[in-house]
XYZ file of C-alpha atoms in Angstrom:
688
model
C -28.597 -72.178 -25.508
C -29.439 -73.995 -28.867
C -26.108 -75.636 -28.730
C -26.533 -76.745 -25.228
C -30.140 -77.932 -25.961
C -29.014 -79.792 -29.061
C -26.231 -81.600 -27.158
C -28.554 -82.555 -24.366
C -31.020 -84.112 -27.120
C -27.896 -85.946 -28.455
C -27.073 -87.355 -25.034
C -30.794 -88.394 -24.329
C -31.015 -90.061 -27.802
C -27.708 -91.702 -27.310
C -28.443 -92.711 -23.679
C -31.756 -94.450 -24.794
C -30.288 -95.891 -27.838
C -27.438 -97.471 -25.972
C -29.558 -98.526 -23.044
C -31.755 -100.497 -25.309
C -28.632 -102.005 -26.962
C -27.337 -103.281 -23.595
C -29.659 -106.135 -23.138
C -27.470 -108.366 -21.145
C -25.236 -105.734 -19.382
C -26.355 -103.797 -16.331
C -25.501 -100.118 -16.267
C -23.894 -99.006 -12.946
C -25.464 -96.122 -11.038
C -23.575 -92.880 -11.681
C -22.288 -92.758 -8.174
C -20.887 -96.327 -8.501
C -19.370 -95.576 -11.918
C -17.625 -92.425 -10.733
C -16.817 -92.025 -7.111
C -15.432 -88.522 -6.182
C -13.734 -87.882 -2.874
C -11.696 -84.962 -1.407
C -8.312 -86.268 -0.664
C -6.841 -83.498 1.210
C -7.123 -79.669 1.983
C -4.067 -77.567 2.473
C -3.752 -74.011 3.187
C -3.697 -73.103 -0.479
C -5.016 -76.035 -2.479
C -7.658 -78.707 -2.487
C -6.999 -82.286 -3.978
C -9.956 -84.093 -5.565
C -9.888 -87.759 -6.715
C -12.348 -89.658 -8.911
C -12.312 -93.474 -8.745
C -13.675 -94.669 -12.027
C -15.069 -98.297 -12.531
C -13.837 -100.677 -15.189
C -15.152 -99.967 -18.637
C -16.160 -96.420 -17.719
C -14.398 -93.111 -18.260
C -14.488 -89.177 -17.511
C -14.143 -86.315 -19.962
C -11.442 -83.872 -19.266
C -13.389 -81.112 -20.805
C -16.405 -81.808 -18.622
C -14.543 -80.783 -15.386
C -15.770 -77.516 -14.179
C -15.318 -75.674 -10.887
C -18.077 -72.880 -10.710
C -17.150 -71.461 -7.274
C -18.241 -68.008 -6.505
C -17.262 -67.601 -2.890
C -16.049 -64.070 -2.462
C -13.683 -64.856 0.437
C -11.998 -67.810 -1.127
C -10.712 -67.383 -4.611
C -10.224 -70.677 -6.570
C -7.633 -70.739 -9.408
C -7.233 -72.771 -12.555
C -7.405 -76.468 -11.759
C -4.370 -78.621 -12.382
C -5.527 -81.572 -14.385
C -3.152 -84.193 -15.733
C -3.150 -85.227 -19.491
C -5.586 -87.875 -20.451
C -6.039 -90.629 -23.003
C -7.008 -89.192 -26.429
C -10.297 -90.592 -27.932
C -12.398 -89.961 -30.815
C -15.790 -89.227 -29.495
C -18.956 -89.355 -31.618
C -20.467 -86.274 -30.065
C -17.297 -84.126 -29.281
C -14.708 -85.265 -31.684
C -11.305 -85.671 -30.455
C -11.318 -85.570 -26.525
C -9.249 -86.594 -23.557
C -10.676 -89.166 -21.197
C -9.642 -90.774 -18.011
C -9.858 -94.469 -16.716
C -9.552 -96.067 -13.329
C -8.527 -92.958 -11.402
C -7.779 -89.251 -11.858
C -6.510 -86.665 -9.183
C -7.087 -83.024 -9.696
C -5.446 -80.181 -7.813
C -7.307 -76.777 -7.456
C -5.441 -73.891 -5.933
C -7.151 -71.321 -3.938
C -6.444 -68.056 -2.102
C -7.653 -67.789 1.456
C -6.090 -64.447 2.337
C -9.045 -63.650 4.640
C -8.345 -66.698 6.659
C -11.973 -68.090 6.509
C -12.480 -71.441 8.225
C -15.082 -73.047 5.780
C -16.133 -72.680 2.198
C -18.528 -74.220 -0.300
C -16.752 -76.000 -3.029
C -18.605 -76.936 -6.210
C -17.355 -79.258 -8.912
C -18.906 -80.758 -12.057
C -18.037 -83.878 -14.122
C -19.361 -86.066 -16.921
C -18.520 -89.522 -18.087
C -19.565 -92.478 -20.145
C -19.477 -96.319 -20.289
C -17.277 -97.882 -22.762
C -20.406 -99.468 -24.229
C -21.658 -96.119 -25.495
C -23.905 -95.006 -22.652
C -23.163 -91.512 -21.422
C -24.569 -89.943 -18.156
C -25.726 -86.408 -17.897
C -23.354 -83.900 -16.190
C -23.125 -84.208 -12.478
C -22.782 -81.424 -9.929
C -21.453 -81.902 -6.354
C -21.154 -79.235 -3.509
C -19.198 -80.016 -0.416
C -18.258 -77.804 2.705
C -14.461 -77.620 3.059
C -12.961 -77.074 6.406
C -9.822 -74.858 5.652
C -6.745 -74.955 7.717
C -5.606 -71.601 8.829
C -2.500 -70.543 6.831
C 0.722 -70.366 8.701
C 3.953 -68.542 7.844
C 6.460 -70.620 5.867
C 7.782 -71.913 9.223
C 6.557 -71.399 12.711
C 8.714 -70.158 15.658
C 9.250 -72.558 18.464
C 7.205 -70.566 20.821
C 4.016 -71.445 18.934
C 2.807 -75.007 18.531
C 2.326 -76.492 15.014
C -1.071 -77.260 14.010
C -3.871 -74.815 14.703
C -6.664 -76.341 12.476
C -4.124 -78.216 10.471
C -3.841 -81.102 12.907
C 0.009 -80.629 13.341
C 2.422 -82.635 15.375
C 2.319 -80.286 18.319
C 5.975 -79.506 18.407
C 6.022 -76.149 20.532
C 7.817 -74.346 23.167
C 7.538 -77.279 25.394
C 8.968 -79.731 22.880
C 11.900 -81.679 24.109
C 13.850 -80.277 21.020
C 12.673 -76.934 21.975
C 14.960 -73.662 21.756
C 14.683 -70.505 19.926
C 16.159 -70.379 16.433
C 17.090 -67.224 14.804
C 16.912 -68.325 11.195
C 15.759 -71.342 9.327
C 15.798 -72.436 5.770
C 12.726 -71.633 3.586
C 10.543 -74.647 2.699
C 12.011 -75.124 -0.855
C 15.508 -75.072 0.423
C 14.779 -77.248 3.460
C 13.301 -80.221 1.340
C 14.338 -81.178 -2.289
C 12.296 -83.801 -4.014
C 13.334 -85.546 -7.251
C 12.657 -88.866 -8.874
C 13.873 -91.042 -11.619
C 12.643 -94.155 -13.494
C 14.788 -97.262 -12.543
C 12.779 -99.330 -14.938
C 9.377 -99.413 -16.742
C 7.485 -99.974 -13.522
C 9.833 -98.866 -10.770
C 10.650 -95.336 -9.478
C 13.457 -94.150 -7.151
C 12.111 -91.130 -5.386
C 14.693 -89.022 -3.480
C 14.155 -86.676 -0.619
C 16.899 -84.470 0.653
C 16.672 -82.555 3.828
C 18.912 -79.613 5.018
C 21.229 -79.835 7.956
C 19.323 -80.585 11.285
C 15.932 -81.002 9.428
C 13.945 -84.118 9.456
C 11.066 -85.631 7.426
C 8.098 -87.600 8.915
C 7.713 -91.084 7.399
C 3.838 -91.094 7.727
C 3.567 -87.725 6.163
C 5.099 -88.810 2.833
C 2.637 -89.611 0.132
C 3.062 -90.118 -3.541
C 0.380 -89.984 -6.115
C 0.086 -90.051 -9.905
C -1.689 -87.279 -11.808
C -1.280 -89.135 -15.137
C -4.260 -91.088 -16.296
C -3.512 -94.987 -16.704
C -0.437 -94.839 -14.230
C -0.970 -95.987 -10.630
C 1.296 -95.585 -7.638
C 1.914 -98.939 -5.943
C 3.910 -99.968 -2.828
C 6.580 -97.621 -1.495
C 9.607 -99.155 0.114
C 11.270 -96.936 2.745
C 14.765 -97.200 4.143
C 15.013 -97.756 7.952
C 13.793 -94.733 9.846
C 15.039 -93.270 12.965
C 12.758 -93.042 15.981
C 12.034 -89.725 17.747
C 9.943 -89.307 20.854
C 7.172 -86.598 20.265
C 5.548 -85.239 23.538
C 2.078 -85.573 22.067
C 2.149 -88.416 19.680
C 4.788 -90.685 21.232
C 7.409 -92.314 19.119
C 7.450 -91.250 15.598
C 9.601 -92.417 12.586
C 11.745 -89.815 10.874
C 14.447 -89.379 8.217
C 17.526 -87.096 8.309
C 19.742 -86.009 5.469
C 18.584 -87.887 2.558
C 16.479 -91.019 1.604
C 15.718 -92.912 -1.454
C 12.193 -94.620 -1.782
C 11.606 -97.391 -4.108
C 8.076 -96.851 -5.745
C 6.189 -99.512 -7.688
C 4.129 -98.216 -10.485
C 1.370 -99.896 -12.516
C 0.741 -98.846 -16.228
C -0.529 -99.937 -19.588
C 1.817 -101.521 -22.107
C 3.182 -99.118 -24.698
C 5.669 -96.503 -25.636
C 7.542 -94.341 -23.182
C 5.528 -91.915 -21.173
C 5.697 -88.864 -18.931
C 4.478 -89.315 -15.384
C 3.125 -86.296 -13.348
C 4.227 -87.245 -9.974
C 2.882 -85.501 -6.901
C 4.597 -85.602 -3.566
C 3.023 -84.585 -0.298
C 5.274 -84.518 2.862
C 5.964 -82.669 6.139
C 9.002 -82.155 8.376
C 10.508 -80.102 11.110
C 13.762 -78.503 12.274
C 15.334 -80.512 15.151
C 14.786 -77.654 17.510
C 11.039 -77.876 17.315
C 10.300 -75.578 14.405
C 7.914 -77.206 11.882
C 7.020 -76.610 8.390
C 3.393 -76.872 7.120
C 2.570 -79.663 4.915
C 4.152 -79.367 1.508
C 3.326 -80.431 -2.098
C 5.639 -80.871 -5.122
C 4.718 -81.861 -8.627
C 7.481 -83.082 -10.964
C 7.629 -84.946 -14.378
C 9.335 -88.243 -14.661
C 10.218 -89.887 -17.916
C 9.253 -93.649 -17.965
C 10.622 -96.063 -20.567
C 8.550 -98.349 -22.777
C 6.455 -101.007 -20.977
C 5.915 -104.537 -22.074
C 2.625 -105.172 -20.064
C 0.409 -103.699 -17.513
C 1.351 -104.736 -13.909
C 2.415 -103.457 -10.637
C 5.885 -104.670 -10.120
C 6.679 -107.246 -7.399
C 9.471 -104.867 -6.310
C 11.797 -105.778 -3.529
C 13.905 -102.937 -2.124
C 16.378 -101.812 -4.628
C 19.100 -100.337 -2.371
C 22.775 -101.065 -2.351
C 24.210 -103.856 -0.141
C 25.914 -101.306 2.119
C 22.593 -99.424 2.545
C 20.855 -102.502 3.704
C 23.672 -103.263 6.156
C 23.461 -99.761 7.441
C 19.752 -100.157 7.986
C 20.209 -103.310 9.913
C 22.653 -101.648 12.165
C 20.161 -98.954 12.951
C 17.242 -101.475 13.368
C 18.750 -104.130 15.582
C 20.006 -104.156 19.172
C 23.790 -103.850 19.677
C 24.360 -107.552 20.540
C 22.432 -108.681 17.425
C 24.469 -106.244 15.429
C 27.692 -107.711 16.731
C 26.605 -111.200 16.061
C 25.458 -110.277 12.486
C 28.779 -108.565 11.779
C 30.671 -111.488 13.146
C 28.536 -113.679 10.550
C 29.523 -111.278 7.701
C 33.173 -111.859 8.687
C 32.689 -115.644 8.639
C 31.025 -115.417 5.173
C 33.940 -113.055 3.949
C 36.464 -115.736 5.216
C 35.026 -118.040 2.531
C 35.707 -115.498 -0.284
C 38.921 -114.635 -2.025
C 39.123 -111.595 0.355
C 41.025 -113.683 2.805
C 43.444 -115.428 0.367
C 46.068 -112.618 0.330
C 46.410 -112.839 4.130
C 47.139 -116.581 4.187
C 50.619 -116.560 2.510
C 51.481 -113.332 4.523
C 50.653 -114.843 7.797
C 52.052 -118.357 6.951
C 55.252 -116.797 5.775
C 55.585 -114.944 8.895
C 55.139 -117.974 11.038
C 57.328 -120.323 9.028
C 59.940 -117.596 8.868
C 61.539 -118.534 12.081
C 61.716 -122.306 11.405
C 60.562 -124.545 14.114
C 57.642 -123.214 16.181
C 55.491 -124.517 18.801
C 51.612 -124.508 18.226
C 51.008 -122.200 21.107
C 53.622 -119.624 19.622
C 52.013 -119.885 16.161
C 48.590 -119.391 17.533
C 49.689 -116.351 19.402
C 51.405 -114.791 16.271
C 48.112 -115.499 14.315
C 45.995 -113.836 17.110
C 48.170 -110.760 17.194
C 47.967 -110.649 13.187
C 44.069 -110.985 13.375
C 43.713 -108.405 16.229
C 45.957 -105.850 14.409
C 43.758 -106.397 11.234
C 40.636 -105.823 13.288
C 41.964 -102.794 14.905
C 42.963 -101.454 11.252
C 39.319 -101.931 9.942
C 37.788 -100.570 13.164
C 39.919 -97.511 13.283
C 39.696 -96.637 9.548
C 35.951 -97.258 9.588
C 35.235 -95.076 12.628
C 37.377 -92.378 11.352
C 35.941 -92.362 7.927
C 32.395 -92.384 9.361
C 33.013 -89.518 11.692
C 35.009 -87.439 9.174
C 32.942 -88.444 6.057
C 36.140 -89.175 4.334
C 37.006 -91.946 1.866
C 39.997 -93.415 3.553
C 40.115 -96.352 1.403
C 40.350 -94.255 -1.786
C 43.015 -92.199 -0.146
C 45.104 -95.162 0.615
C 44.931 -96.474 -2.998
C 47.256 -93.833 -4.515
C 49.773 -95.284 -7.096
C 52.724 -94.575 -4.772
C 51.136 -96.478 -1.879
C 50.166 -99.393 -4.153
C 53.572 -99.712 -5.463
C 55.127 -99.540 -2.036
C 53.036 -102.435 -0.748
C 53.499 -104.397 -3.702
C 57.217 -104.186 -3.107
C 56.763 -105.318 0.453
C 55.132 -108.548 -1.011
C 57.947 -109.025 -3.342
C 60.408 -108.627 -0.432
C 58.381 -111.094 1.495
C 58.421 -113.508 -1.518
C 62.236 -113.327 -1.727
C 62.455 -114.341 1.880
C 60.173 -117.276 1.137
C 62.589 -118.245 -1.628
C 65.512 -118.305 0.858
C 67.368 -115.334 -0.474
C 67.573 -113.695 2.964
C 65.870 -113.798 6.231
C 63.461 -110.823 7.053
C 64.175 -109.385 10.529
C 64.152 -106.111 12.221
C 67.475 -104.129 12.222
C 69.719 -104.996 15.253
C 69.362 -101.565 16.676
C 65.695 -101.795 16.528
C 65.693 -105.158 18.119
C 67.579 -103.967 20.912
C 65.393 -101.080 21.615
C 62.244 -103.399 21.339
C 63.516 -106.306 23.245
C 61.600 -105.792 26.382
C 58.356 -105.923 24.165
C 59.147 -108.482 21.512
C 61.548 -110.676 23.442
C 64.085 -110.086 20.653
C 62.116 -112.168 18.164
C 62.896 -111.845 14.467
C 60.462 -112.436 11.641
C 57.905 -113.764 13.833
C 57.829 -110.903 16.457
C 54.710 -109.769 17.688
C 55.339 -106.305 16.625
C 56.297 -107.411 13.022
C 53.339 -109.457 12.799
C 50.992 -106.737 14.133
C 52.306 -104.140 11.604
C 51.762 -106.632 8.785
C 48.239 -107.249 10.048
C 47.526 -103.657 10.064
C 48.918 -102.871 6.621
C 47.266 -105.915 5.071
C 43.791 -104.859 6.128
C 44.305 -101.440 4.678
C 45.469 -102.874 1.318
C 42.792 -105.585 1.177
C 40.055 -103.311 2.579
C 38.183 -102.720 -0.926
C 37.384 -106.323 -0.980
C 35.134 -106.086 1.961
C 33.597 -102.965 0.896
C 29.828 -103.590 1.453
C 29.998 -104.479 5.144
C 32.736 -102.044 5.790
C 30.718 -99.249 3.952
C 27.613 -100.178 5.739
C 29.058 -99.672 9.153
C 30.740 -96.402 7.875
C 27.405 -95.117 6.618
C 25.866 -95.963 10.028
C 28.541 -94.103 11.941
C 28.383 -91.165 9.511
C 24.481 -90.946 9.744
C 24.042 -91.413 13.460
C 27.463 -89.976 14.830
C 27.626 -93.260 17.049
C 31.064 -94.647 16.683
C 30.752 -97.173 19.471
C 28.101 -99.583 17.827
C 29.791 -98.984 14.420
C 33.230 -99.747 15.706
C 32.284 -102.865 17.560
C 30.518 -104.101 14.564
C 33.602 -103.615 12.377
C 35.692 -105.272 15.075
C 33.531 -108.276 15.173
C 33.394 -108.432 11.410
C 37.208 -108.671 11.285
C 37.480 -111.231 13.920
C 35.106 -113.458 12.068
C 37.107 -112.731 8.908
C 40.196 -113.844 10.606
C 38.968 -117.295 12.102
C 40.716 -119.119 9.266
C 43.903 -117.309 10.196
C 43.485 -118.495 13.683
C 43.043 -122.015 12.510
C 46.231 -121.789 10.664
C 48.055 -120.585 13.714
C 46.338 -123.196 16.037
C 47.474 -126.048 13.575
C 50.880 -124.784 12.892
C 52.586 -127.345 15.074
C 50.750 -130.199 13.567
C 49.978 -129.426 9.918
C 52.816 -127.367 8.764
C 56.058 -129.081 7.929
C 59.143 -128.782 10.153
C 62.482 -127.444 8.810
C 63.940 -129.338 5.971
C 63.067 -130.076 2.467
C 59.276 -130.043 2.679
C 59.545 -126.627 4.608
C 61.545 -125.193 1.632
C 58.958 -126.436 -0.801
C 55.967 -124.973 1.065
C 57.844 -121.693 1.697
C 58.696 -121.354 -2.021
C 54.966 -122.036 -2.889
C 53.813 -119.188 -0.654
C 56.613 -117.058 -2.245
C 54.894 -117.510 -5.556
C 51.437 -116.617 -4.003
C 53.058 -113.340 -2.522
C 54.345 -112.422 -6.012
C 50.798 -113.141 -7.551
C 49.366 -110.794 -4.939
C 52.022 -108.156 -5.626
C 50.796 -108.391 -9.370
C 47.245 -108.266 -8.313
C 47.707 -105.118 -6.350
C 49.631 -103.580 -9.247
C 46.667 -104.405 -11.629
C 44.817 -101.471 -10.073
C 47.160 -98.942 -11.508
C 48.550 -100.534 -14.700
C 46.937 -101.560 -17.984
C 44.941 -104.742 -17.825
C 46.803 -106.538 -20.561
C 50.014 -105.816 -18.893
C 48.980 -107.260 -15.609
C 47.617 -110.300 -17.494
C 51.056 -110.622 -19.053
C 52.651 -110.608 -15.658
C 50.606 -113.327 -14.320
C 51.348 -115.459 -17.391
C 55.038 -114.891 -17.007
C 54.685 -115.698 -13.305
C 53.020 -119.017 -14.069
C 55.561 -119.859 -16.735
C 58.529 -119.159 -14.555
C 57.024 -120.991 -11.671
C 56.455 -123.953 -13.784
C 60.112 -124.194 -14.589
C 61.912 -123.105 -11.374
C 59.357 -124.190 -8.770
C 59.295 -127.730 -10.163
C 63.001 -128.038 -10.146
C 63.194 -126.719 -6.594
C 60.473 -129.031 -5.376
C 62.128 -132.144 -6.991
C 65.508 -131.127 -5.662
C 64.314 -130.607 -1.911
C 61.867 -133.494 -1.576
C 62.868 -137.249 -1.544
C 62.138 -138.474 -5.040
C 59.252 -140.809 -5.450
C 57.146 -141.905 -8.320
C 53.888 -140.504 -6.917
C 55.381 -137.173 -5.757
C 57.260 -136.704 -9.127
C 54.085 -137.288 -11.053
C 52.062 -134.904 -8.689
C 54.602 -132.183 -9.284
C 54.815 -132.780 -13.046
C 50.940 -132.384 -13.234
C 51.328 -129.093 -11.247
C 53.954 -127.915 -13.704
C 51.967 -128.713 -16.731
C 48.977 -126.840 -15.235
C 51.067 -123.816 -14.574
C 52.443 -123.973 -18.324
C 48.983 -123.996 -19.594
C 47.717 -121.250 -17.315
C 50.614 -119.015 -18.334
C 50.047 -119.674 -22.133
C 46.472 -118.898 -21.698
C 47.151 -115.766 -19.844
C 49.623 -114.403 -22.281
C 47.454 -115.253 -25.246
C 44.595 -113.373 -23.613
C 46.782 -110.382 -23.054
C 47.869 -110.349 -26.701
C 44.220 -110.096 -27.610
C 44.006 -106.989 -25.369
C 42.129 -108.627 -22.480
C 42.712 -107.964 -18.882
C 40.727 -110.509 -16.619
C 43.187 -113.305 -15.291
C 39.969 -115.403 -14.456
C 38.516 -114.985 -17.909
C 41.563 -114.209 -20.204
C 39.661 -114.784 -23.483
C 36.704 -112.516 -22.426
C 36.427 -109.215 -24.164
C 34.914 -106.222 -22.145
C 33.080 -104.462 -25.144
C 30.659 -102.454 -23.008
C 30.777 -98.987 -24.381
C 30.255 -96.189 -21.920
C 29.931 -92.540 -22.268
C 32.438 -90.973 -20.038
C 31.571 -88.052 -17.668
C 33.935 -86.144 -15.462
C 32.004 -83.561 -13.616
C 28.318 -83.111 -12.402
C 27.983 -80.424 -15.357
C 28.976 -83.169 -17.700
C 26.343 -85.399 -16.381
C 23.743 -82.809 -16.505
C 24.541 -82.124 -20.151
C 24.502 -85.818 -20.966
C 20.902 -86.131 -19.330
C 19.641 -83.174 -21.378
C 20.694 -84.625 -24.685
C 18.868 -88.051 -24.020
C 15.584 -89.104 -22.816
C 16.618 -92.659 -21.989
C 16.640 -94.236 -18.509
C 20.227 -93.575 -17.199
C 22.730 -95.996 -15.761
C 25.725 -94.162 -14.074
C 28.701 -96.467 -13.163
C 31.247 -95.046 -10.876
C 34.726 -96.547 -11.673
C 38.256 -96.362 -9.989
C 41.540 -98.238 -10.937
C 41.735 -99.088 -7.096
C 38.243 -100.499 -6.833
C 38.324 -104.273 -6.813
C 34.633 -104.488 -7.218
C 34.618 -102.146 -10.174
C 36.967 -104.339 -12.073
C 34.906 -107.397 -11.069
C 31.822 -105.860 -12.574
C 33.576 -105.064 -15.823
C 34.831 -108.720 -16.089
C 31.782 -110.557 -14.758
C 28.870 -108.474 -15.408
C 29.328 -105.931 -18.212
C 31.049 -108.334 -20.453
C 27.940 -110.586 -20.616
C 25.861 -110.369 -23.770
C 22.631 -110.665 -21.935
C 23.600 -107.559 -19.662
C 24.645 -105.669 -22.710
C 21.393 -106.341 -24.461
C 19.275 -105.216 -21.463
C 21.425 -101.967 -21.375
C 20.796 -101.218 -25.132
C 17.915 -98.941 -24.176
C 19.695 -97.112 -21.364
C 22.195 -94.180 -21.574
C 25.228 -95.869 -20.104
C 27.566 -93.351 -18.414
C 30.712 -93.897 -16.441
C 32.492 -91.622 -14.060
C 36.215 -92.510 -13.490
C 36.970 -91.245 -10.019
C 40.415 -92.788 -9.710
C 42.102 -89.425 -9.158
C 39.652 -88.492 -6.256
C 40.103 -84.756 -7.338
C 37.652 -81.910 -6.590
C 35.466 -82.773 -9.531
C 35.397 -86.453 -8.589
C 34.398 -85.735 -5.070
C 31.763 -83.161 -6.086
C 30.105 -85.697 -8.360
C 30.119 -88.617 -5.785
C 28.512 -86.308 -3.239
C 25.518 -86.032 -5.550
C 24.883 -89.789 -5.148
C-alpha cells in the first residue's frame, strides 16, 4: 500500500508540475488521448484495440484484465512487444504509440451468452503529463461455441452471425469427413520489401475462403497495416446473402505496411478469416498469429503499392473477370502486340521459305498457305494450352528436352539448305500419292506440309509467349473451363499470325519472282533459318559456344552470301555498294560475337556484358528451407531452366545491370535450376 500511495503521489506531483509547464499546449481528455474499442469476439478470444493520439503513449505494464466471472475463464493476454523507453517513475518500460491490438483468450465451456469484461490501462503525454489509471467494464455477447466444423444439416451461425449455409444450401449434401481447420487453411506471409508483404492463404481441395472475412492486423507497435490488394475472386450465390466473393486453392494478397525508419524488425501479424467446404459445411471464424521478418526501412510511409503479381496471374484474373467476348478481343490484342516482338521472327523465314519453295505462286495461293500455317499454329497453342490447363502439366517444359531441341534445330538446318538451293524439300513420292486427294499433289508448299510446320513452330517458339499462354492455362486449371480459355488462346494465335497473313497476301506483289533476286532472297532466309537453329540450340549448350556459332555464321555469311548476291543480281554501282555495306556489317558483328565468346560471355545482343550475378543454388524444397534458416534476409528465389527463353533474357538484360545487383545486395538471392524437370524440380515448383 505504501508503494501504491507513494507512486500515486509521484503521479499527482508530476501531473500538476507538467500541467503548469504546458502553458501553450492543451491537454487532451483521457478518452480522446486513448480510445479503446472491442474489435471482435470469437468463441475463445476477444480482441481489444486502443487508438492512441499523436504525442501520447500507453504503458505495457499497466494493462490489467481483472476479470472474476466464474463461468468465463480469461487467460493470459497476448500483448505485442512495445517501444522501450526510460521512464522517470518506472525506469525502463515498454510503450505503445498510435495503435495497439491485444488478444485475450478465454474459456466459455459453460456456453454462457454474456460476460462482464474489465480492463485497465494507463498512459502519458510525450510532454510529461501522465493520466491516472483508467478502468473500463463492458458487456460482451459471446458466440456459442461450435465444433471445429458443422455438419450440413445444421446452419452455420447461431449467435455468430454466420453465412447460413445449411441443409437447404445449393451446395448441400452430407459429407462424411472433412479436414480439420488447421489443415483446411494455411496462412503464411513474407516481406517483399521494407513496406510490402505478400500474404498467402492456401485452401484444401473443395474448400473456399470468403474475401470479406479476411482481415489482417499488426500486433507490433509502430507498424500499421494498410491497403490489401486481392486477386480476382470467384462469385458464388449464397441463398441468404446473395452473391459473395470467394477464393479456391491458393491466393496471394499484397499488403501495404507503414512503419518507422530504422533497422530490421519482427512483425506480429494476425490474420482473421473464415471459409467453407463446397458442399455447405462451414468452419467457424479462424485466427492465426505469425511472425514476419521485415528488412531495414528508410522512412515512415505507407507504400503506394500496386498489385505485385506476375503478368500471367494478371491475365488469368482478367479472364475470370471479363465476359467471354471481351476476353476474346483482349487476347486477340495480346496476339497483335506479340506480333511486334521477336516472338514472331522465327516464323517469318519458315513461312516465307515454304511459300517460295515452289517458285512462281499466285497471291491467292500464297495467302491460303499462310492461312493454313497460322491456323495450324493457333490449333497448336490452343490444344497445348487446354491440355496443360486440364492436366496441370508443364507441356512446354516437356517439349524442351535436349533431343527435341536438337531434332527441331536439324529441321531448320534442312530448311536452310533447301533455301541455299542444295535440294528441293518435298514429301516422298509414296506419301504424295497417298495424300494426293487432300493436297492436290503439291510439294514444298502443300497444305499438309505447311500445316505441320505451323504446328511444330508453335511448340518450339511457345516459351516466347509465356505470359499470355500461361495466363490462359492458369484460368483453365483453376476453373476447369476449357472453352473460354481455349478460345482466348486461339484468338491470341490469330492476332500473332496477322503479319504472316500479310506476307501471304502480298506474296504475289512484293516477293520476287524466280530468277536471280529470288535466289538472293531465298539465301537470305537460309541464313536466318541457320541463326534460328543456333538460337534453339543455345538452350542446351554453353553460352560462349552459342555466341561463337553466331559469330562464325556472321563471318561465313559475309563471305559467301556476298559472293552469291553479286553473282545472281545484275551488277550496278548502287547494289554493289549496298551489298558491300551489308558484308562489312556482318564481319563486324561476327568479330564482336567471337570476341565476346572468348571473354566467356553468352548474350548475342550484348556480347561484352558479363553476367556476374552470384546466386546460391538450391535443388530441393529441403535445400530452400535450410537456406532460409541460415539467413534473416529477404529472399529472392529465381527459377531457371536452359529451355526458358525469358530466364536467359532476365540474366542478360536484368541481373547483369549494376543497379539491379546493388539493390539485391541485402537479399538472399537463390536460384533453382529446374531444367531437368525431375521429381525434386516439380516438387519445388509446386510450392510456388
